[in-house]
Amino acid sequence: MKLLAMPAKQPDYRRRRGHLDFLTPLAENLQSPVSAEDEERAFWQGLRVTAESHFDVVDLALEDVLAEINDDLKLAGFEAGFDDWVSGTGKPGARTRRLGSDDIFALP
């Protein structure tokens, strides 16, 4: 948390709250894993427990979520939906690149 700078632009819902009021360290919500498989399971379990303590969590199929996002992006003017948004075709697109779970768990 100490390394995170306060973002210059913030969405209204953040209400200029500091990091400690807005974010929670994942380490506080994870058990000590004993293997890479346990580490991944602990990460997702900790993430879910933390999310459930702050939000109403609903289980949805990934395909349904991606289809909804794709439809919303098409309505926002990205003709090919998600692919246009990521590539920046026609409008300013994503400022970050997509990471899969293999990429995330390979990070130091």
Short mmCIF file of N, CA and C in Angstrom, two decimals:
data_model
loop_
_atom_site.label_atom_id
_atom_site.label_comp_id
_atom_site.label_asym_id
_atom_site.label_seq_id
_atom_site.Cartn_x
_atom_site.Cartn_y
_atom_site.Cartn_z
N MET A 1 0.82 -1.19 0.00
CA MET A 1 0.00 0.00 0.00
C MET A 1 0.87 1.26 0.00
N LYS A 2 2.04 1.17 0.58
CA LYS A 2 2.92 2.33 0.66
C LYS A 2 3.44 2.74 -0.71
N LEU A 3 3.53 1.79 -1.65
CA LEU A 3 4.08 2.08 -2.97
C LEU A 3 3.05 2.62 -3.94
N LEU A 4 1.80 2.58 -3.60
CA LEU A 4 0.76 3.04 -4.50
C LEU A 4 0.56 4.55 -4.37
N ALA A 5 0.74 5.26 -5.47
CA ALA A 5 0.49 6.70 -5.46
C ALA A 5 -1.01 6.94 -5.62
N MET A 6 -1.49 8.04 -5.07
CA MET A 6 -2.89 8.39 -5.21
C MET A 6 -3.13 8.75 -6.68
N PRO A 7 -4.08 8.10 -7.35
CA PRO A 7 -4.30 8.40 -8.77
C PRO A 7 -4.80 9.83 -8.97
N ALA A 8 -4.31 10.47 -10.02
CA ALA A 8 -4.73 11.84 -10.33
C ALA A 8 -6.21 11.87 -10.72
N LYS A 9 -6.63 10.90 -11.55
CA LYS A 9 -8.03 10.80 -11.96
C LYS A 9 -8.67 9.67 -11.15
N GLN A 10 -9.84 9.95 -10.61
CA GLN A 10 -10.52 8.93 -9.81
C GLN A 10 -12.00 8.90 -10.19
N PRO A 11 -12.60 7.71 -10.22
CA PRO A 11 -14.04 7.66 -10.46
C PRO A 11 -14.80 8.22 -9.26
N ASP A 12 -16.00 8.71 -9.52
CA ASP A 12 -16.80 9.33 -8.45
C ASP A 12 -17.00 8.39 -7.26
N TYR A 13 -17.19 7.08 -7.54
CA TYR A 13 -17.48 6.15 -6.44
C TYR A 13 -16.33 6.01 -5.46
N ARG A 14 -15.13 6.39 -5.88
CA ARG A 14 -13.99 6.30 -4.96
C ARG A 14 -14.04 7.40 -3.91
N ARG A 15 -14.66 8.52 -4.23
CA ARG A 15 -14.87 9.64 -3.31
C ARG A 15 -13.58 10.11 -2.64
N ARG A 16 -12.46 10.14 -3.40
CA ARG A 16 -11.17 10.63 -2.92
C ARG A 16 -10.68 9.87 -1.68
N ARG A 17 -11.17 8.65 -1.48
CA ARG A 17 -10.72 7.84 -0.34
C ARG A 17 -9.28 7.40 -0.57
N GLY A 18 -8.53 7.32 0.50
CA GLY A 18 -7.16 6.82 0.44
C GLY A 18 -7.15 5.32 0.20
N HIS A 19 -5.98 4.79 -0.13
CA HIS A 19 -5.85 3.38 -0.45
C HIS A 19 -6.34 2.47 0.69
N LEU A 20 -6.01 2.80 1.91
CA LEU A 20 -6.41 1.93 3.02
C LEU A 20 -7.92 1.92 3.24
N ASP A 21 -8.60 2.97 2.79
CA ASP A 21 -10.06 3.02 2.89
C ASP A 21 -10.74 2.35 1.71
N PHE A 22 -9.96 2.16 0.63
CA PHE A 22 -10.56 1.70 -0.62
C PHE A 22 -10.09 0.30 -1.01
N LEU A 23 -8.88 -0.06 -0.63
CA LEU A 23 -8.29 -1.36 -1.01
C LEU A 23 -8.02 -2.18 0.24
N THR A 24 -7.90 -3.48 0.05
CA THR A 24 -7.53 -4.35 1.15
C THR A 24 -6.35 -5.21 0.70
N PRO A 25 -5.31 -5.32 1.51
CA PRO A 25 -4.19 -6.18 1.12
C PRO A 25 -4.65 -7.64 1.03
N LEU A 26 -4.39 -8.27 -0.10
CA LEU A 26 -4.80 -9.67 -0.26
C LEU A 26 -4.13 -10.57 0.76
N ALA A 27 -2.89 -10.25 1.15
CA ALA A 27 -2.16 -11.08 2.09
C ALA A 27 -2.92 -11.23 3.41
N GLU A 28 -3.72 -10.23 3.78
CA GLU A 28 -4.49 -10.31 5.02
C GLU A 28 -5.61 -11.33 4.94
N ASN A 29 -5.96 -11.74 3.72
CA ASN A 29 -7.10 -12.63 3.53
C ASN A 29 -6.73 -13.99 2.98
N LEU A 30 -5.45 -14.28 2.88
CA LEU A 30 -5.00 -15.56 2.33
C LEU A 30 -4.32 -16.39 3.41
N GLN A 31 -4.53 -17.69 3.34
CA GLN A 31 -3.84 -18.60 4.22
C GLN A 31 -2.48 -18.92 3.61
N SER A 32 -1.52 -19.35 4.42
CA SER A 32 -0.20 -19.70 3.90
C SER A 32 -0.30 -20.99 3.09
N PRO A 33 0.00 -20.93 1.79
CA PRO A 33 -0.08 -22.12 0.95
C PRO A 33 1.17 -23.00 1.10
N VAL A 34 1.03 -24.26 0.73
CA VAL A 34 2.18 -25.17 0.79
C VAL A 34 2.64 -25.61 -0.59
N SER A 35 1.86 -25.36 -1.64
CA SER A 35 2.25 -25.71 -3.00
C SER A 35 1.70 -24.66 -3.95
N ALA A 36 2.16 -24.69 -5.20
CA ALA A 36 1.66 -23.74 -6.19
C ALA A 36 0.16 -23.90 -6.39
N GLU A 37 -0.31 -25.15 -6.40
CA GLU A 37 -1.74 -25.40 -6.55
C GLU A 37 -2.51 -24.85 -5.35
N ASP A 38 -1.97 -25.06 -4.14
CA ASP A 38 -2.60 -24.52 -2.94
C ASP A 38 -2.57 -23.00 -2.96
N GLU A 39 -1.49 -22.43 -3.49
CA GLU A 39 -1.35 -20.97 -3.57
C GLU A 39 -2.45 -20.38 -4.46
N GLU A 40 -2.66 -20.99 -5.62
CA GLU A 40 -3.70 -20.50 -6.53
C GLU A 40 -5.08 -20.65 -5.90
N ARG A 41 -5.35 -21.79 -5.28
CA ARG A 41 -6.64 -22.02 -4.64
C ARG A 41 -6.85 -21.02 -3.49
N ALA A 42 -5.80 -20.78 -2.70
CA ALA A 42 -5.89 -19.84 -1.58
C ALA A 42 -6.14 -18.42 -2.09
N PHE A 43 -5.49 -18.06 -3.21
CA PHE A 43 -5.71 -16.74 -3.79
C PHE A 43 -7.17 -16.53 -4.13
N TRP A 44 -7.74 -17.46 -4.91
CA TRP A 44 -9.12 -17.29 -5.36
C TRP A 44 -10.10 -17.38 -4.19
N GLN A 45 -9.81 -18.24 -3.23
CA GLN A 45 -10.69 -18.35 -2.06
C GLN A 45 -10.63 -17.06 -1.24
N GLY A 46 -9.42 -16.54 -1.04
CA GLY A 46 -9.27 -15.29 -0.30
C GLY A 46 -9.92 -14.12 -1.00
N LEU A 47 -9.79 -14.09 -2.32
CA LEU A 47 -10.41 -13.03 -3.10
C LEU A 47 -11.94 -13.08 -2.95
N ARG A 48 -12.48 -14.29 -3.00
CA ARG A 48 -13.94 -14.44 -2.88
C ARG A 48 -14.41 -14.03 -1.48
N VAL A 49 -13.71 -14.48 -0.44
CA VAL A 49 -14.10 -14.14 0.93
C VAL A 49 -14.07 -12.62 1.12
N THR A 50 -13.03 -11.99 0.61
CA THR A 50 -12.91 -10.54 0.73
C THR A 50 -14.03 -9.84 -0.03
N ALA A 51 -14.29 -10.28 -1.26
CA ALA A 51 -15.36 -9.67 -2.06
C ALA A 51 -16.71 -9.84 -1.36
N GLU A 52 -16.97 -11.04 -0.82
CA GLU A 52 -18.25 -11.29 -0.16
C GLU A 52 -18.43 -10.45 1.10
N SER A 53 -17.33 -10.05 1.72
CA SER A 53 -17.45 -9.23 2.93
C SER A 53 -17.79 -7.77 2.59
N HIS A 54 -17.68 -7.39 1.32
CA HIS A 54 -17.94 -6.01 0.91
C HIS A 54 -19.07 -5.87 -0.11
N PHE A 55 -19.38 -6.95 -0.82
CA PHE A 55 -20.34 -6.87 -1.92
C PHE A 55 -21.27 -8.07 -1.91
N ASP A 56 -22.39 -7.94 -2.63
CA ASP A 56 -23.25 -9.08 -2.90
C ASP A 56 -22.65 -9.80 -4.10
N VAL A 57 -22.07 -10.98 -3.87
CA VAL A 57 -21.38 -11.73 -4.92
C VAL A 57 -22.36 -12.72 -5.56
N VAL A 58 -22.39 -12.72 -6.88
CA VAL A 58 -23.26 -13.61 -7.63
C VAL A 58 -22.40 -14.46 -8.55
N ASP A 59 -22.61 -15.76 -8.54
CA ASP A 59 -21.88 -16.65 -9.44
C ASP A 59 -22.48 -16.56 -10.84
N LEU A 60 -21.61 -16.29 -11.82
CA LEU A 60 -22.02 -16.22 -13.21
C LEU A 60 -21.02 -16.99 -14.05
N ALA A 61 -21.48 -17.53 -15.16
CA ALA A 61 -20.58 -18.21 -16.09
C ALA A 61 -19.74 -17.14 -16.80
N LEU A 62 -18.47 -17.41 -16.97
CA LEU A 62 -17.57 -16.47 -17.64
C LEU A 62 -18.08 -16.09 -19.02
N GLU A 63 -18.59 -17.07 -19.75
CA GLU A 63 -19.10 -16.80 -21.10
C GLU A 63 -20.23 -15.77 -21.07
N ASP A 64 -21.10 -15.84 -20.06
CA ASP A 64 -22.20 -14.88 -19.95
C ASP A 64 -21.68 -13.48 -19.65
N VAL A 65 -20.69 -13.38 -18.78
CA VAL A 65 -20.11 -12.08 -18.44
C VAL A 65 -19.43 -11.48 -19.66
N LEU A 66 -18.63 -12.27 -20.36
CA LEU A 66 -17.92 -11.77 -21.54
C LEU A 66 -18.90 -11.35 -22.63
N ALA A 67 -19.98 -12.09 -22.80
CA ALA A 67 -20.98 -11.72 -23.80
C ALA A 67 -21.64 -10.38 -23.43
N GLU A 68 -21.92 -10.17 -22.17
CA GLU A 68 -22.53 -8.92 -21.71
C GLU A 68 -21.57 -7.74 -21.92
N ILE A 69 -20.31 -7.94 -21.58
CA ILE A 69 -19.31 -6.89 -21.79
C ILE A 69 -19.18 -6.58 -23.28
N ASN A 70 -19.12 -7.61 -24.09
CA ASN A 70 -19.01 -7.45 -25.54
C ASN A 70 -20.20 -6.65 -26.08
N ASP A 71 -21.41 -6.98 -25.66
CA ASP A 71 -22.60 -6.27 -26.11
C ASP A 71 -22.56 -4.80 -25.68
N ASP A 72 -22.14 -4.54 -24.44
CA ASP A 72 -22.05 -3.15 -23.95
C ASP A 72 -21.02 -2.35 -24.74
N LEU A 73 -19.89 -2.98 -25.08
CA LEU A 73 -18.88 -2.29 -25.86
C LEU A 73 -19.38 -1.99 -27.27
N LYS A 74 -20.14 -2.89 -27.85
CA LYS A 74 -20.72 -2.63 -29.17
C LYS A 74 -21.68 -1.44 -29.10
N LEU A 75 -22.49 -1.36 -28.04
CA LEU A 75 -23.39 -0.23 -27.86
C LEU A 75 -22.63 1.08 -27.67
N ALA A 76 -21.41 0.98 -27.13
CA ALA A 76 -20.58 2.16 -26.90
C ALA A 76 -19.80 2.58 -28.14
N GLY A 77 -19.99 1.86 -29.26
CA GLY A 77 -19.37 2.26 -30.50
C GLY A 77 -18.19 1.43 -30.97
N PHE A 78 -17.88 0.38 -30.26
CA PHE A 78 -16.81 -0.51 -30.70
C PHE A 78 -17.46 -1.63 -31.52
N GLU A 79 -17.38 -1.50 -32.85
CA GLU A 79 -18.12 -2.41 -33.74
C GLU A 79 -17.86 -3.88 -33.47
N ALA A 80 -16.60 -4.24 -33.24
CA ALA A 80 -16.26 -5.65 -32.98
C ALA A 80 -16.22 -5.94 -31.49
N GLY A 81 -16.79 -5.05 -30.68
CA GLY A 81 -16.87 -5.28 -29.24
C GLY A 81 -15.51 -5.28 -28.56
N PHE A 82 -15.26 -6.32 -27.80
CA PHE A 82 -14.07 -6.41 -26.96
C PHE A 82 -12.78 -6.31 -27.77
N ASP A 83 -12.74 -6.96 -28.93
CA ASP A 83 -11.53 -6.93 -29.75
C ASP A 83 -11.19 -5.52 -30.20
N ASP A 84 -12.20 -4.72 -30.57
CA ASP A 84 -11.96 -3.33 -30.95
C ASP A 84 -11.49 -2.51 -29.75
N TRP A 85 -12.09 -2.76 -28.60
CA TRP A 85 -11.72 -2.00 -27.40
C TRP A 85 -10.26 -2.25 -27.04
N VAL A 86 -9.85 -3.52 -27.05
CA VAL A 86 -8.47 -3.86 -26.70
C VAL A 86 -7.49 -3.28 -27.70
N SER A 87 -7.82 -3.33 -28.98
CA SER A 87 -6.90 -2.85 -30.01
C SER A 87 -6.96 -1.34 -30.16
N GLY A 88 -8.00 -0.70 -29.63
CA GLY A 88 -8.14 0.75 -29.77
C GLY A 88 -8.69 1.17 -31.12
N THR A 89 -9.25 0.24 -31.87
CA THR A 89 -9.78 0.54 -33.20
C THR A 89 -10.94 1.53 -33.10
N GLY A 90 -10.79 2.68 -33.76
CA GLY A 90 -11.87 3.65 -33.85
C GLY A 90 -12.03 4.56 -32.66
N LYS A 91 -11.66 4.14 -31.49
CA LYS A 91 -11.81 4.93 -30.27
C LYS A 91 -10.63 4.61 -29.37
N PRO A 92 -10.37 5.46 -28.37
CA PRO A 92 -9.33 5.08 -27.41
C PRO A 92 -9.73 3.76 -26.75
N GLY A 93 -8.83 2.82 -26.74
CA GLY A 93 -9.14 1.49 -26.20
C GLY A 93 -8.56 1.27 -24.82
N ALA A 94 -8.27 0.03 -24.54
CA ALA A 94 -7.74 -0.36 -23.25
C ALA A 94 -6.36 0.23 -23.03
N ARG A 95 -6.07 0.63 -21.81
CA ARG A 95 -4.74 1.14 -21.47
C ARG A 95 -3.87 0.03 -20.89
N THR A 96 -4.44 -1.13 -20.71
CA THR A 96 -3.69 -2.25 -20.16
C THR A 96 -3.83 -3.45 -21.09
N ARG A 97 -2.95 -4.42 -20.90
CA ARG A 97 -3.06 -5.61 -21.74
C ARG A 97 -3.77 -6.70 -20.96
N ARG A 98 -4.37 -7.64 -21.69
CA ARG A 98 -5.07 -8.76 -21.08
C ARG A 98 -4.06 -9.73 -20.49
N LEU A 99 -4.34 -10.22 -19.30
CA LEU A 99 -3.52 -11.24 -18.66
C LEU A 99 -4.38 -12.44 -18.37
N GLY A 100 -3.85 -13.62 -18.65
CA GLY A 100 -4.52 -14.84 -18.27
C GLY A 100 -4.04 -15.27 -16.88
N SER A 101 -4.66 -16.27 -16.31
CA SER A 101 -4.25 -16.71 -14.97
C SER A 101 -2.81 -17.20 -14.97
N ASP A 102 -2.34 -17.78 -16.08
CA ASP A 102 -0.93 -18.21 -16.14
C ASP A 102 -0.01 -17.01 -16.04
N ASP A 103 -0.38 -15.90 -16.69
CA ASP A 103 0.43 -14.68 -16.62
C ASP A 103 0.43 -14.12 -15.19
N ILE A 104 -0.72 -14.11 -14.56
CA ILE A 104 -0.84 -13.54 -13.22
C ILE A 104 0.02 -14.32 -12.23
N PHE A 105 -0.06 -15.64 -12.26
CA PHE A 105 0.69 -16.43 -11.28
C PHE A 105 2.17 -16.54 -11.62
N ALA A 106 2.56 -16.09 -12.81
CA ALA A 106 3.98 -16.07 -13.18
C ALA A 106 4.65 -14.77 -12.73
N LEU A 107 3.86 -13.79 -12.30
CA LEU A 107 4.42 -12.51 -11.86
C LEU A 107 5.22 -12.73 -10.57
N PRO A 108 6.32 -11.96 -10.41
CA PRO A 108 7.13 -12.12 -9.18
C PRO A 108 6.39 -11.66 -7.94
#
